[in-house]
Amino acid sequence: MRADAQRNYARLLAVAEEEIALNGADASLEQIARIAGVGSGTVRRHFPNRHALLAAVFRDRVENLCAHARDRVGRPDTRAALLEWLNAVTTSAATIRGLAMALNRDRTADAEHEHCATTQLTEAGEPLVRQAAGDLAPGVTVTDLLALITGIALATEDHPDPAAEANRLLGLAITGLSPVDGRIRRPGPASGGS
Amino acid sequence: MRADAQRNYARLLAVAEEEIALNGADASLEQIARIAGVGSGTVRRHFPNRHALLAAVFRDRVENLCAHARDRVGRPDTRAALLEWLNAVTTSAATIRGLAMALNRDRTADAEHEHCATTQLTEAGEPLVRQAAGDLAPGVTVTDLLALITGIALATEDHPDPAAEANRLLGLAITGLSPVDGRIRRPGPASGGS
DNA sequence: TTGCTAAACGGCGGGGGTCTCCGTATCGTA
DNA sequence: TACGATACGGAGACCCCCGCCGTTTAGCAA
């Protein structure tokens, strides 16, 4: 990679981070180019699409979270280890504007990227979940947990204190909103239609 | 309201419903105008902003859900009544494209509309929650439940079967992902807990 | 140092979207 | 029937994304 290309790449990444922190995941690429002092073509060359830019911007954060998970594998208090990690993920997703949406987007995108953030988090968290399986409701997977977390983060994005609120909701979901034993009568699909 | 205005209003609403079902909450207003055979100014006059259009399109649905809630107030099995309603809301939010995003948006918007969908749902659901309070974790509010549901709906939007997946996640959150609390008695392969 | 070439740059043009504004057509009534 | 209010429609300004291509420049080799 040529030196000027490296410079521009770094510059764009820095500007993008600011701009995304400011305006969320749908910050204007044009604007980013303008601030970085490069042409729009340059942005597009380094990051073919918005998702690529988001992925690059959030890569460090995601890797931190993955490391965070790996650090906790093998600890005796498996449940606490998992919960700590979930809280960390939640805090990041709720705090860092655009991250939740990026995670959500690439969970849906048909796995074109093997290295997409969600895949990484899933793989990193899987051992934690496995070793804490005894403390989890039957059928709960890492994927479920991450889906729930991104959902919560999306829903709390505009809250005054997103991280606190998101973690509170996550806490409720973990211990159960209405944790009563015995079979609950399962209603059919909504009669709300029409 | 003039007759032609009424006609156009109805026509726009119908087209918008289709278009939103097809393309989600960010369907093109221009496109809607085109299909409806009116100028873009007309759609803009009837619905000053996208949110107004979404609100109008989803009004019936939301009202159904509110009625659904009211029907269940006073029933002896308060917990089941609440859960049924939550499932209905979840199914709608997950199934009807754009609804979840609309709910999320106007929960965040600074309550400019007193009649916004979220407010309506909150008011309608509050009695259900109150009467089932004994079965809920302490501190859980209607607002929490609705936030969680819209989050789940957003996160499952692109799932092959959104309603099923959303309801499954909601179920997990209700009974608890990892309900190792003192008050919970869980059967199953308890590994002793923590 | 100088020359060369491939890589990187930047910006133009097309397509589309939102939003405002205003001349014009139409409705409903006097 | 004639008139005023109301609603219509589209043009214009602005922004954004995207593909493309002529131009510049970094880095290597002679």
Short mmCIF file of C-alpha atoms (C1' of nucleotides) in Angstrom, two decimals:
data_model
loop_
_atom_site.label_atom_id
_atom_site.label_comp_id
_atom_site.label_asym_id
_atom_site.label_seq_id
_atom_site.Cartn_x
_atom_site.Cartn_y
_atom_site.Cartn_z
CA MET A 1 0.00 0.00 0.00
CA ARG A 2 1.38 3.34 -1.00
CA ALA A 3 2.26 5.87 1.65
CA ASP A 4 -0.33 8.42 0.59
CA ALA A 5 -2.97 5.72 0.55
CA GLN A 6 -2.08 4.78 4.09
CA ARG A 7 -2.29 8.38 5.17
CA ASN A 8 -5.68 8.85 3.61
CA TYR A 9 -6.94 5.61 5.02
CA ALA A 10 -5.94 6.56 8.54
CA ARG A 11 -7.29 10.04 8.13
CA LEU A 12 -10.60 8.79 6.82
CA LEU A 13 -10.91 6.33 9.63
CA ALA A 14 -10.37 9.03 12.22
CA VAL A 15 -12.82 11.41 10.63
CA ALA A 16 -15.37 8.65 10.15
CA GLU A 17 -15.15 7.72 13.80
CA GLU A 18 -15.93 11.26 14.86
CA GLU A 19 -18.64 11.71 12.33
CA ILE A 20 -20.32 8.43 13.20
CA ALA A 21 -20.13 9.24 16.88
CA LEU A 22 -21.89 12.46 16.02
CA ASN A 23 -24.49 11.36 13.52
CA GLY A 24 -24.84 7.63 13.95
CA ALA A 25 -24.46 4.89 11.42
CA ASP A 26 -25.93 6.91 8.60
CA ALA A 27 -23.41 9.71 8.63
CA SER A 28 -22.79 11.17 5.21
CA LEU A 29 -19.86 9.61 3.39
CA GLU A 30 -19.62 12.75 1.30
CA GLN A 31 -19.29 14.80 4.45
CA ILE A 32 -16.60 12.50 5.78
CA ALA A 33 -14.66 12.92 2.55
CA ARG A 34 -15.04 16.67 2.75
CA ILE A 35 -13.81 16.90 6.31
CA ALA A 36 -10.93 14.57 5.60
CA GLY A 37 -10.03 16.74 2.64
CA VAL A 38 -10.19 13.98 0.06
CA GLY A 39 -12.42 13.32 -2.90
CA SER A 40 -15.47 11.19 -2.59
CA GLY A 41 -13.85 8.67 -4.90
CA THR A 42 -11.11 8.08 -2.38
CA VAL A 43 -13.53 7.17 0.35
CA ARG A 44 -15.22 4.83 -2.00
CA ARG A 45 -11.98 3.17 -2.99
CA HIS A 46 -10.92 2.45 0.56
CA PHE A 47 -14.40 1.46 1.67
CA PRO A 48 -16.56 0.06 -1.12
CA ASN A 49 -19.70 0.48 0.90
CA ARG A 50 -20.91 1.99 4.11
CA HIS A 51 -20.73 -1.30 5.88
CA ALA A 52 -17.06 -1.68 5.15
CA LEU A 53 -16.42 1.70 6.71
CA LEU A 54 -18.44 0.86 9.79
CA ALA A 55 -16.66 -2.44 10.14
CA ALA A 56 -13.29 -0.73 9.96
CA VAL A 57 -14.27 1.95 12.43
CA PHE A 58 -15.55 -0.53 14.95
CA ARG A 59 -12.91 -3.17 14.46
CA ASP A 60 -10.85 -2.26 17.48
CA ARG A 61 -13.84 -2.10 19.73
CA VAL A 62 -15.08 -5.46 18.57
CA GLU A 63 -11.69 -7.00 18.98
CA ASN A 64 -11.52 -5.66 22.49
CA LEU A 65 -14.82 -7.28 23.26
CA CYS A 66 -13.60 -10.54 21.81
CA ALA A 67 -10.47 -10.39 23.91
CA HIS A 68 -12.65 -9.58 26.87
CA ALA A 69 -14.53 -12.79 26.24
CA ARG A 70 -11.45 -14.92 25.77
CA ASP A 71 -10.03 -13.62 29.03
CA ARG A 72 -13.02 -15.00 30.83
CA VAL A 73 -13.07 -18.47 29.39
CA GLY A 74 -12.09 -21.03 31.97
CA ARG A 75 -12.96 -18.98 35.00
CA PRO A 76 -14.69 -21.02 37.69
CA ASP A 77 -17.58 -18.61 38.14
CA THR A 78 -18.91 -19.26 34.68
CA ARG A 79 -22.13 -17.38 35.09
CA ALA A 80 -20.50 -14.23 36.37
CA ALA A 81 -17.96 -14.45 33.57
CA LEU A 82 -20.70 -14.57 30.98
CA LEU A 83 -22.71 -11.80 32.55
CA GLU A 84 -19.72 -9.53 32.75
CA TRP A 85 -19.09 -10.03 29.09
CA LEU A 86 -22.71 -9.44 28.17
CA ASN A 87 -22.66 -6.23 30.12
CA ALA A 88 -19.53 -5.12 28.35
CA VAL A 89 -21.04 -5.83 24.96
CA THR A 90 -24.22 -4.06 25.92
CA THR A 91 -22.39 -1.01 27.14
CA SER A 92 -20.41 -0.76 23.92
CA ALA A 93 -23.41 -1.35 21.70
CA ALA A 94 -25.46 1.22 23.54
CA THR A 95 -22.75 3.82 23.92
CA ILE A 96 -21.00 3.81 20.60
CA ARG A 97 -23.35 5.33 18.12
CA GLY A 98 -23.84 3.23 15.05
CA LEU A 99 -22.34 0.09 16.49
CA ALA A 100 -25.66 -1.48 17.34
CA MET A 101 -27.00 -0.77 13.89
CA ALA A 102 -23.86 -2.13 12.28
CA LEU A 103 -24.12 -5.30 14.31
CA ASN A 104 -27.74 -5.64 13.43
CA ARG A 105 -27.10 -5.07 9.75
CA ASP A 106 -24.42 -7.63 9.42
CA ARG A 107 -26.25 -10.22 11.44
CA THR A 108 -28.89 -10.02 8.76
CA ALA A 109 -26.59 -9.75 5.74
CA ASP A 110 -26.13 -13.22 4.36
CA ALA A 111 -22.79 -13.94 5.93
CA GLU A 112 -20.91 -12.47 3.03
CA HIS A 113 -18.15 -11.54 5.41
CA GLU A 114 -16.67 -14.31 7.44
CA HIS A 115 -14.98 -11.74 9.55
CA CYS A 116 -17.97 -9.58 10.19
CA ALA A 117 -18.31 -8.20 13.66
CA THR A 118 -21.23 -10.35 14.64
CA THR A 119 -19.46 -13.52 13.57
CA GLN A 120 -16.43 -12.55 15.59
CA LEU A 121 -18.47 -11.79 18.68
CA THR A 122 -20.42 -14.98 18.26
CA GLU A 123 -17.32 -17.08 18.03
CA ALA A 124 -15.68 -15.30 20.94
CA GLY A 125 -18.73 -15.59 23.14
CA GLU A 126 -19.64 -19.15 22.32
CA PRO A 127 -17.22 -20.75 24.80
CA LEU A 128 -18.46 -18.47 27.53
CA VAL A 129 -22.01 -19.50 26.85
CA ARG A 130 -21.14 -23.15 26.62
CA GLN A 131 -19.38 -23.20 29.94
CA ALA A 132 -22.25 -21.34 31.57
CA ALA A 133 -24.89 -23.45 29.88
CA GLY A 134 -26.02 -24.94 33.15
CA ASP A 135 -27.15 -21.56 34.33
CA LEU A 136 -28.96 -20.62 31.18
CA ALA A 137 -32.51 -21.31 30.18
CA PRO A 138 -32.66 -24.26 27.83
CA GLY A 139 -32.23 -23.35 24.20
CA VAL A 140 -30.43 -20.05 24.75
CA THR A 141 -27.58 -19.51 22.30
CA VAL A 142 -24.92 -16.85 21.87
CA THR A 143 -26.80 -15.72 18.84
CA ASP A 144 -29.91 -15.18 20.92
CA LEU A 145 -28.00 -13.18 23.47
CA LEU A 146 -26.38 -10.99 20.86
CA ALA A 147 -29.67 -10.48 19.05
CA LEU A 148 -31.27 -9.39 22.26
CA ILE A 149 -28.42 -7.07 23.07
CA THR A 150 -28.39 -5.35 19.70
CA GLY A 151 -32.15 -5.00 19.92
CA ILE A 152 -31.92 -3.43 23.35
CA ALA A 153 -29.16 -1.14 22.19
CA LEU A 154 -31.21 -0.01 19.21
CA ALA A 155 -34.21 0.63 21.40
CA THR A 156 -32.28 2.70 23.91
CA GLU A 157 -30.20 4.63 21.42
CA ASP A 158 -31.79 7.98 22.19
CA HIS A 159 -32.14 7.54 25.90
CA PRO A 160 -30.36 10.14 28.06
CA ASP A 161 -28.13 7.45 29.51
CA PRO A 162 -28.15 4.66 26.95
CA ALA A 163 -25.64 2.38 28.63
CA ALA A 164 -27.36 2.42 31.99
CA GLU A 165 -30.77 1.91 30.49
CA ALA A 166 -29.60 -0.84 28.18
CA ASN A 167 -27.88 -2.71 30.96
CA ARG A 168 -30.92 -2.36 33.14
CA LEU A 169 -33.12 -3.89 30.45
CA LEU A 170 -30.59 -6.62 29.86
CA GLY A 171 -30.58 -7.35 33.56
CA LEU A 172 -34.35 -7.67 33.55
CA ALA A 173 -34.21 -10.04 30.61
CA ILE A 174 -31.55 -12.14 32.26
CA THR A 175 -33.35 -12.64 35.55
CA GLY A 176 -36.70 -12.67 33.84
CA LEU A 177 -39.40 -10.08 33.43
CA SER A 178 -41.97 -12.43 34.84
CA PRO A 179 -40.05 -15.47 36.02
CA VAL A 180 -42.79 -17.72 37.23
CA ASP A 181 -42.41 -21.41 37.22
CA GLY A 182 -44.83 -23.77 35.63
CA ARG A 183 -46.23 -23.75 32.18
CA ILE A 184 -47.51 -20.48 30.95
CA ARG A 185 -50.43 -20.63 28.62
CA ARG A 186 -49.08 -19.81 25.20
CA PRO A 187 -51.53 -17.66 23.31
CA GLY A 188 -51.78 -18.07 19.59
CA PRO A 189 -50.57 -15.49 17.13
CA ALA A 190 -51.88 -11.98 17.46
CA SER A 191 -55.54 -11.43 17.02
CA GLY A 192 -54.47 -7.87 16.48
CA GLY A 193 -54.68 -8.14 12.75
CA SER A 194 -57.27 -6.07 10.98
CA MET B 1 -62.01 18.70 3.97
CA ARG B 2 -62.65 18.87 0.28
CA ALA B 3 -63.78 15.79 -1.56
CA ASP B 4 -60.69 15.54 -3.75
CA ALA B 5 -58.51 15.95 -0.70
CA GLN B 6 -60.25 13.06 0.98
CA ARG B 7 -59.82 10.92 -2.10
CA ASN B 8 -56.15 11.66 -2.31
CA TYR B 9 -55.67 11.10 1.38
CA ALA B 10 -57.26 7.67 1.22
CA ARG B 11 -55.40 6.77 -1.92
CA LEU B 12 -52.06 7.83 -0.44
CA LEU B 13 -52.70 5.88 2.71
CA ALA B 14 -53.43 2.73 0.73
CA VAL B 15 -50.39 3.10 -1.47
CA ALA B 16 -48.20 3.95 1.48
CA GLU B 17 -49.33 0.85 3.31
CA GLU B 18 -48.31 -1.36 0.40
CA GLU B 19 -45.09 0.44 -0.19
CA ILE B 20 -44.09 0.32 3.46
CA ALA B 21 -44.97 -3.34 3.66
CA LEU B 22 -42.66 -3.81 0.72
CA ASN B 23 -39.75 -1.54 1.56
CA GLY B 24 -39.98 -0.89 5.26
CA ALA B 25 -40.18 2.39 7.10
CA ASP B 26 -37.89 4.22 4.73
CA ALA B 27 -39.95 3.74 1.62
CA SER B 28 -39.64 6.60 -0.83
CA LEU B 29 -42.29 9.28 -0.41
CA GLU B 30 -41.65 10.33 -3.99
CA GLN B 31 -42.36 6.80 -5.13
CA ILE B 32 -45.55 6.70 -3.10
CA ALA B 33 -46.67 9.93 -4.72
CA ARG B 34 -45.86 8.56 -8.14
CA ILE B 35 -47.78 5.33 -7.63
CA ALA B 36 -50.72 7.18 -6.17
CA GLY B 37 -50.66 9.45 -9.17
CA VAL B 38 -50.31 12.67 -7.23
CA GLY B 39 -47.62 15.30 -7.00
CA SER B 40 -44.99 15.08 -4.34
CA GLY B 41 -46.36 18.29 -2.87
CA THR B 42 -49.65 16.59 -2.16
CA VAL B 43 -48.21 13.79 -0.11
CA ARG B 44 -46.22 16.36 1.77
CA ARG B 45 -49.30 18.44 2.49
CA HIS B 46 -51.23 15.55 3.93
CA PHE B 47 -48.26 14.21 5.83
CA PRO B 48 -45.74 16.89 6.78
CA ASN B 49 -43.08 14.35 7.54
CA ARG B 50 -42.42 10.67 7.21
CA HIS B 51 -43.43 10.02 10.76
CA ALA B 52 -46.88 11.46 10.23
CA LEU B 53 -47.37 9.09 7.34
CA LEU B 54 -46.21 6.09 9.34
CA ALA B 55 -48.46 7.07 12.21
CA ALA B 56 -51.44 7.29 9.92
CA VAL B 57 -50.66 4.00 8.20
CA PHE B 58 -50.32 2.14 11.48
CA ARG B 59 -53.14 3.82 13.34
CA ASP B 60 -55.63 1.01 12.88
CA ARG B 61 -53.16 -1.61 13.91
CA VAL B 62 -52.21 0.27 17.00
CA GLU B 63 -55.80 0.84 17.92
CA ASN B 64 -56.49 -2.85 17.56
CA LEU B 65 -53.67 -3.59 19.92
CA CYS B 66 -55.03 -1.07 22.39
CA ALA B 67 -58.47 -2.62 22.19
CA HIS B 68 -56.84 -5.99 22.64
CA ALA B 69 -55.34 -4.72 25.87
CA ARG B 70 -58.55 -3.19 27.15
CA ASP B 71 -60.40 -6.43 26.51
CA ARG B 72 -58.07 -8.17 28.88
CA VAL B 73 -58.24 -5.79 31.78
CA GLY B 74 -60.09 -7.30 34.69
CA ARG B 75 -59.54 -10.89 33.76
CA PRO B 76 -58.70 -13.09 36.73
CA ASP B 77 -55.63 -14.65 35.15
CA THR B 78 -53.75 -11.39 35.09
CA ARG B 79 -50.41 -12.81 34.07
CA ALA B 80 -51.76 -14.72 31.11
CA ALA B 81 -53.71 -11.64 30.06
CA LEU B 82 -50.57 -9.56 30.03
CA LEU B 83 -48.52 -12.20 28.24
CA GLU B 84 -51.13 -12.60 25.57
CA TRP B 85 -51.09 -8.91 24.92
CA LEU B 86 -47.31 -8.76 24.83
CA ASN B 87 -47.27 -11.56 22.33
CA ALA B 88 -49.80 -9.77 20.19
CA VAL B 89 -47.77 -6.58 20.25
CA THR B 90 -44.61 -8.49 19.46
CA THR B 91 -46.19 -10.29 16.57
CA SER B 92 -47.45 -7.06 15.07
CA ALA B 93 -44.20 -5.21 15.60
CA ALA B 94 -42.19 -8.03 14.08
CA THR B 95 -44.52 -8.77 11.22
CA ILE B 96 -45.59 -5.38 9.99
CA ARG B 97 -42.60 -3.86 8.31
CA GLY B 98 -41.80 -0.40 9.56
CA LEU B 99 -43.99 -0.58 12.63
CA ALA B 100 -41.15 -1.39 15.00
CA MET B 101 -39.07 1.44 13.65
CA ALA B 102 -42.00 3.83 13.86
CA LEU B 103 -42.60 2.85 17.47
CA ASN B 104 -38.95 3.24 18.25
CA ARG B 105 -38.76 6.62 16.58
CA ASP B 106 -41.68 8.12 18.37
CA ARG B 107 -40.68 6.74 21.71
CA THR B 108 -37.55 8.81 21.31
CA ALA B 109 -39.13 11.89 19.73
CA ASP B 110 -39.79 14.32 22.52
CA ALA B 111 -43.44 13.53 22.96
CA GLU B 112 -44.48 16.10 20.45
CA HIS B 113 -47.54 14.00 19.76
CA GLU B 114 -49.71 13.13 22.66
CA HIS B 115 -51.43 10.62 20.48
CA CYS B 116 -48.36 8.93 19.19
CA ALA B 117 -48.51 5.20 18.89
CA THR B 118 -46.19 4.49 21.76
CA THR B 119 -48.15 6.71 24.11
CA GLN B 120 -51.34 4.98 23.15
CA LEU B 121 -49.89 1.54 23.66
CA THR B 122 -48.37 2.58 26.95
CA GLU B 123 -51.65 3.88 28.26
CA ALA B 124 -53.55 0.88 27.05
CA GLY B 125 -51.08 -1.58 28.50
CA GLU B 126 -50.55 0.10 31.82
CA PRO B 127 -53.63 -1.39 33.53
CA LEU B 128 -52.64 -4.84 32.34
CA VAL B 129 -49.21 -4.41 33.82
CA ARG B 130 -50.55 -2.98 37.04
CA GLN B 131 -52.92 -5.83 37.65
CA ALA B 132 -50.19 -8.35 36.89
CA ALA B 133 -47.61 -6.52 38.94
CA GLY B 134 -47.39 -9.33 41.43
CA ASP B 135 -46.01 -11.63 38.77
CA LEU B 136 -43.50 -9.18 37.40
CA ALA B 137 -39.97 -8.54 38.49
CA PRO B 138 -39.79 -5.46 40.67
CA GLY B 139 -39.35 -2.24 38.73
CA VAL B 140 -40.71 -3.49 35.43
CA THR B 141 -42.91 -0.93 33.69
CA VAL B 142 -45.03 -0.94 30.56
CA THR B 143 -42.42 1.31 29.04
CA ASP B 144 -39.75 -1.27 29.69
CA LEU B 145 -41.80 -4.00 28.13
CA LEU B 146 -42.55 -1.95 25.05
CA ALA B 147 -38.94 -0.89 24.71
CA LEU B 148 -37.85 -4.48 24.87
CA ILE B 149 -40.43 -5.53 22.35
CA THR B 150 -39.56 -2.86 19.82
CA GLY B 151 -35.91 -3.72 20.26
CA ILE B 152 -36.56 -7.38 19.68
CA ALA B 153 -38.69 -6.58 16.67
CA LEU B 154 -35.95 -4.42 15.18
CA ALA B 155 -33.37 -7.11 15.77
CA THR B 156 -35.44 -9.83 14.14
CA GLU B 157 -36.69 -7.78 11.24
CA ASP B 158 -34.82 -9.73 8.60
CA HIS B 159 -35.28 -13.14 10.10
CA PRO B 160 -37.05 -15.68 7.88
CA ASP B 161 -39.88 -15.91 10.38
CA PRO B 162 -39.76 -12.66 12.34
CA ALA B 163 -42.86 -13.19 14.42
CA ALA B 164 -41.84 -16.62 15.65
CA GLU B 165 -38.31 -15.54 16.39
CA ALA B 166 -39.39 -12.36 18.10
CA ASN B 167 -41.87 -14.17 20.28
CA ARG B 168 -39.30 -16.78 21.14
CA LEU B 169 -36.86 -14.11 22.29
CA LEU B 170 -39.59 -12.35 24.19
CA GLY B 171 -40.43 -15.63 25.87
CA LEU B 172 -36.84 -16.06 26.91
CA ALA B 173 -36.72 -12.57 28.33
CA ILE B 174 -39.94 -13.11 30.22
CA THR B 175 -38.95 -16.32 31.93
CA GLY B 176 -35.36 -15.19 32.17
CA LEU B 177 -32.28 -16.00 30.15
CA SER B 178 -30.41 -16.99 33.27
CA PRO B 179 -32.89 -16.88 36.13
CA VAL B 180 -30.69 -17.96 38.96
CA ASP B 181 -32.45 -15.82 41.43
CA GLY B 182 -33.50 -16.95 44.88
CA ARG B 183 -37.13 -16.77 44.03
CA ILE B 184 -36.90 -18.92 40.95
CA ARG B 185 -37.24 -22.63 41.13
CA ARG B 186 -36.04 -24.11 37.92
CA PRO B 187 -36.28 -27.76 37.14
CA GLY B 188 -33.69 -29.28 34.92
CA PRO B 189 -30.00 -30.01 34.96
CA ALA B 190 -29.11 -27.50 37.64
CA SER B 191 -25.38 -27.42 38.07
CA GLY B 192 -25.85 -26.03 41.50
CA GLY B 193 -26.04 -22.47 40.41
CA SER B 194 -23.63 -19.91 41.71
"C1'" DT C 1 19.27 11.74 -10.23
"C1'" DT C 2 16.17 10.92 -13.48
"C1'" DG C 3 12.52 8.50 -15.83
"C1'" DC C 4 8.91 5.44 -15.84
"C1'" DT C 5 4.69 3.00 -14.52
"C1'" DA C 6 1.23 1.44 -11.77
"C1'" DA C 7 -1.38 2.95 -8.08
"C1'" DA C 8 -4.02 6.42 -5.98
"C1'" DC C 9 -6.37 10.71 -6.40
"C1'" DG C 10 -10.30 13.84 -7.14
"C1'" DG C 11 -14.16 15.36 -9.10
"C1'" DC C 12 -17.75 15.15 -12.67
"C1'" DG C 13 -22.22 13.43 -14.10
"C1'" DG C 14 -26.27 10.56 -13.57
"C1'" DG C 15 -29.92 8.98 -10.66
"C1'" DG C 16 -32.66 9.52 -6.74
"C1'" DG C 17 -34.56 11.65 -2.44
"C1'" DT C 18 -36.35 15.44 0.58
"C1'" DC C 19 -38.38 19.82 1.17
"C1'" DT C 20 -40.19 24.57 -0.17
"C1'" DC C 21 -42.73 27.41 -2.86
"C1'" DC C 22 -46.00 29.20 -6.06
"C1'" DG C 23 -48.97 29.45 -10.27
"C1'" DT C 24 -53.00 26.99 -11.46
"C1'" DA C 25 -57.05 23.96 -11.40
"C1'" DT C 26 -60.86 22.61 -8.89
"C1'" DC C 27 -64.44 22.34 -5.36
"C1'" DG C 28 -68.26 24.12 -2.81
"C1'" DT C 29 -71.10 27.84 -2.04
"C1'" DA C 30 -73.47 32.32 -2.45
"C1'" DT D 1 -73.22 31.16 -12.48
"C1'" DA D 2 -69.55 33.39 -10.45
"C1'" DC D 3 -66.29 33.66 -6.98
"C1'" DG D 4 -63.16 32.69 -3.10
"C1'" DA D 5 -60.95 29.32 -0.65
"C1'" DT D 6 -58.66 25.16 -0.97
"C1'" DA D 7 -55.97 21.63 -2.84
"C1'" DC D 8 -53.05 20.30 -6.57
"C1'" DG D 9 -48.70 19.41 -9.04
"C1'" DG D 10 -44.36 20.15 -10.36
"C1'" DA D 11 -40.16 23.02 -10.75
"C1'" DG D 12 -36.11 24.33 -8.24
"C1'" DA D 13 -32.64 24.08 -4.60
"C1'" DC D 14 -29.99 21.07 -2.05
"C1'" DC D 15 -27.95 16.69 -0.56
"C1'" DC D 16 -26.52 12.03 -1.11
"C1'" DC D 17 -24.76 7.72 -3.24
"C1'" DC D 18 -22.37 5.62 -6.93
"C1'" DG D 19 -19.51 4.67 -11.25
"C1'" DC D 20 -16.22 6.38 -14.12
"C1'" DC D 21 -12.06 8.38 -16.00
"C1'" DG D 22 -8.42 11.83 -16.86
"C1'" DT D 23 -4.65 13.39 -13.99
"C1'" DT D 24 -1.22 13.29 -10.46
"C1'" DT D 25 2.22 11.15 -7.74
"C1'" DA D 26 4.80 7.71 -5.08
"C1'" DG D 27 8.24 4.48 -5.36
"C1'" DC D 28 11.32 1.72 -7.93
"C1'" DA D 29 15.03 0.95 -11.20
"C1'" DA D 30 18.45 2.37 -14.26
#
